[in-house]
Amino acid sequence: MNDMKVRVKSLTKKFGDLLVLDDISFDVKKGQFLCVVGPTGCGKTTFLNCITRLYEPTSGEILVDGEPVDLRKHNVSYIFQEYSTMPWLTVEENVAFGLRIKKKPEAEIKESVDEVIEMVGLQKFRNYYPSQLSASMLQRVVIARAFATKPDILLMDEPYGQLDIELRFKLEDELIGLWKKLGTTIIFITHNIEEAVYISEDILILTNKPTTIKQMMANPLSRPRVVTEKRFIEVREQVTELIKWW
Amino acid sequence: MMRKILKNEWTVKIGSAVIALAAFCMLWQAVTVFTGMGDFLPGPAETFAEFFRRFVKPYGKAVLPMHMWSSLRRILIGYTVASAVAIVLGIVMGTYRIADAIVMPLFNIIRPIPPVAWIPLAILWFGIGDASKYFLVFLATFLSVLQNAYAGARSADPVLVGAARMLGANDGFIFRTITLPCAVPYIFSGLQNGLTAAWGQVVASEMIRSSAGVGWIIIRGMDNNDILQELVGILTIGIIGFILAASMRGVEAKLCRWTTRGK
Ligand SMILES: Nc1ncnc2c1ncn2[C@@H]1O[C@H](COP(=O)(O)OP(=O)(O)O)[C@@H](O)[C@H]1O
Ligand SMILES: [Mg+2]
């Protein structure tokens, strides 16, 4: 029981009369890489917002390490669907932003920043401003900022939704590398089934609104994965079958 | 590579500015030579020569640079005080709903009144000396800067605020690291507009009551039927206005590198 990082218990969320999340329960193990897939508008973003207390659940609860979430105590990082770099800060300053909030000593900030900037390959762009960077580099900055704080839990809301395929594959591989290296618990949201099958250890499949859990599925594929392999396509089709929201 | 392009861009910019100015002066010259306008309009060469001559030969009691300084000093004081007050008040209004609710209605009534409309009252309240001019410049600057600082403080991107909150930031941190930087470009455009308004205001008030300044030069030129003097006054206003605006842009470019660089 101790290795449960996140426990979601009978989570229900209504907006007025609109029932979005309907009595959802599941657990996320420490170090798990979970993908949540479901149709657009089914409440994926709402679910993350409940975890971070941006929204108050209508009923049910979410526990982190056995306690209700507290952002000051639990080290949770959230990567939004929208790009969220600060345009007036350089790459380096953006990456350091979370550490400054947490009032880490300068020496430690510098060390962590150097480390993650290298991990995401932005060394050459340290002193650039976001307006000088491409979309994929911006998203790397955001990821570096999230990892710099050494989060226990990383929440990602369709982070690569606006990137083209090639860049997406590249960043997905980077993310898998970071996850393996740091053992962070990741909850990754997407409506792209291929992406979910490619990166995840487990896949949580949601239904249409009012949303319940269709299935929690362990990803049977070993790594490295190749999207064109027969086995990969089989799994992808299996997940597609389960979702079938169209 | 980058540097080369930049250099070329500057060459093109400066080159076209020089050509446009030269064309304008030629047109001006042609009008004075070939039409009856020559009787009331001295040519460009004559005007520029007079402009420089006036650096040593006084208008009234003072040479041209002293008149410039009279006007600039009036701006400097009224403008600086007004900007400081307006920036603080604008940000407070943009941040706290109560302040917004109290000040906004007043502001909405005063804003549409052109600052020149206050000149007679300013003279009545503050006398014909510099105090009334400080007040008028203050008013012109204040209206423009307040509006922009307010809009700026409200422009903070909710995605960025959310991102900072997720990273554990409190309200004070968010204000310092997100609300303020988001407001800076707005404040600068307010300062820029405010400077133009202040400059117009000081000239207008000098034209009504004063004993020195560039506005005074024009009015005295009119009283003496001295067209050349009027033109020198106008030229001076144009040149100083240009320099003020350009230096403000320079400061902005330095402080807001993130909005200008890489575009
Ligand atoms: N703050 C809110 N107020 C009212 N309705 C909301 C709010 N946020 C989301 N919704 C509704 O909840 C549903 C799920 O939204 P969302 O979680 O953004 O979906 P997803 O991220 O899966 O695409 C949508 O129908 C949306 O209109
Ligand atoms: Mg969403």
PDB file of C-alpha atoms in Angstrom, chain A residues 52 54 71-72 76-78 80 82-89 97-98 100-102 127-129 131-132 145-146 149, chain B residues 157-171 173 176-179 181-182 257-263:
ATOM      1  CA  THR A  52      -3.906  20.349  -8.196  1.00  0.00           C
ATOM      2  CA  LEU A  54      -7.473  24.424  -9.141  1.00  0.00           C
ATOM      3  CA  LEU A  71       1.028  22.083  -3.445  1.00  0.00           C
ATOM      4  CA  ARG A  72       3.312  23.642  -0.834  1.00  0.00           C
ATOM      5  CA  VAL A  76       3.806  18.468  -8.083  1.00  0.00           C
ATOM      6  CA  SER A  77       4.614  19.965 -11.478  1.00  0.00           C
ATOM      7  CA  TYR A  78       1.977  20.664 -14.080  1.00  0.00           C
ATOM      8  CA  PHE A  80      -0.228  22.895 -19.409  1.00  0.00           C
ATOM      9  CA  GLU A  82      -0.789  25.988 -23.630  1.00  0.00           C
ATOM     10  CA  TYR A  83       2.829  27.103 -23.776  1.00  0.00           C
ATOM     11  CA  SER A  84       3.619  28.701 -20.483  1.00  0.00           C
ATOM     12  CA  THR A  85       7.101  30.159 -20.758  1.00  0.00           C
ATOM     13  CA  MET A  86       7.524  33.668 -19.367  1.00  0.00           C
ATOM     14  CA  PRO A  87       8.320  35.818 -22.413  1.00  0.00           C
ATOM     15  CA  TRP A  88      10.437  38.290 -20.426  1.00  0.00           C
ATOM     16  CA  LEU A  89      12.769  35.642 -19.038  1.00  0.00           C
ATOM     17  CA  PHE A  97      11.699  29.985 -12.165  1.00  0.00           C
ATOM     18  CA  GLY A  98      10.262  27.102 -10.158  1.00  0.00           C
ATOM     19  CA  ARG A 100      13.284  30.520  -7.263  1.00  0.00           C
ATOM     20  CA  ILE A 101       9.692  30.077  -6.068  1.00  0.00           C
ATOM     21  CA  LYS A 102      10.872  27.313  -3.791  1.00  0.00           C
ATOM     22  CA  ASN A 127      20.315  33.172 -23.112  1.00  0.00           C
ATOM     23  CA  TYR A 128      17.602  33.280 -25.760  1.00  0.00           C
ATOM     24  CA  TYR A 129      14.165  34.728 -25.115  1.00  0.00           C
ATOM     25  CA  SER A 131      10.154  34.867 -28.834  1.00  0.00           C
ATOM     26  CA  GLN A 132      13.352  33.633 -30.491  1.00  0.00           C
ATOM     27  CA  ARG A 145      11.377  23.965 -15.799  1.00  0.00           C
ATOM     28  CA  ALA A 146       9.164  21.176 -14.493  1.00  0.00           C
ATOM     29  CA  THR A 149      12.232  21.237  -9.328  1.00  0.00           C
TER      30      THR A 149
ATOM     31  CA  ASP B 157      -1.678  35.929 -18.820  1.00  0.00           C
ATOM     32  CA  PRO B 158      -3.806  33.485 -16.760  1.00  0.00           C
ATOM     33  CA  VAL B 159      -1.849  30.532 -18.158  1.00  0.00           C
ATOM     34  CA  LEU B 160       1.375  31.971 -16.751  1.00  0.00           C
ATOM     35  CA  VAL B 161      -0.267  32.816 -13.443  1.00  0.00           C
ATOM     36  CA  GLY B 162      -1.574  29.235 -13.277  1.00  0.00           C
ATOM     37  CA  ALA B 163       1.857  27.826 -14.126  1.00  0.00           C
ATOM     38  CA  ALA B 164       3.446  29.839 -11.320  1.00  0.00           C
ATOM     39  CA  ARG B 165       0.737  28.790  -8.880  1.00  0.00           C
ATOM     40  CA  MET B 166       1.330  25.139  -9.783  1.00  0.00           C
ATOM     41  CA  LEU B 167       4.977  25.642  -8.975  1.00  0.00           C
ATOM     42  CA  GLY B 168       3.899  26.859  -5.530  1.00  0.00           C
ATOM     43  CA  ALA B 169       4.115  30.647  -5.965  1.00  0.00           C
ATOM     44  CA  ASN B 170       2.160  32.933  -3.613  1.00  0.00           C
ATOM     45  CA  ASP B 171       0.365  36.161  -4.589  1.00  0.00           C
ATOM     46  CA  PHE B 173       5.674  36.362  -5.986  1.00  0.00           C
ATOM     47  CA  ARG B 176       6.464  40.655  -8.840  1.00  0.00           C
ATOM     48  CA  THR B 177       7.372  38.052 -11.416  1.00  0.00           C
ATOM     49  CA  ILE B 178       4.318  38.010 -13.687  1.00  0.00           C
ATOM     50  CA  THR B 179       1.912  40.911 -13.221  1.00  0.00           C
ATOM     51  CA  PRO B 181       6.590  42.273 -16.299  1.00  0.00           C
ATOM     52  CA  CYS B 182       3.323  41.820 -18.208  1.00  0.00           C
ATOM     53  CA  ARG B 257      14.543  43.251 -24.868  1.00  0.00           C
ATOM     54  CA  TRP B 258      12.222  40.271 -24.817  1.00  0.00           C
ATOM     55  CA  THR B 259       9.534  42.047 -26.861  1.00  0.00           C
ATOM     56  CA  THR B 260      11.855  43.491 -29.487  1.00  0.00           C
ATOM     57  CA  ARG B 261      14.643  40.967 -29.878  1.00  0.00           C
ATOM     58  CA  GLY B 262      14.173  38.162 -32.324  1.00  0.00           C
ATOM     59  CA  LYS B 263      11.143  39.740 -33.958  1.00  0.00           C
TER      60      LYS B 263
END
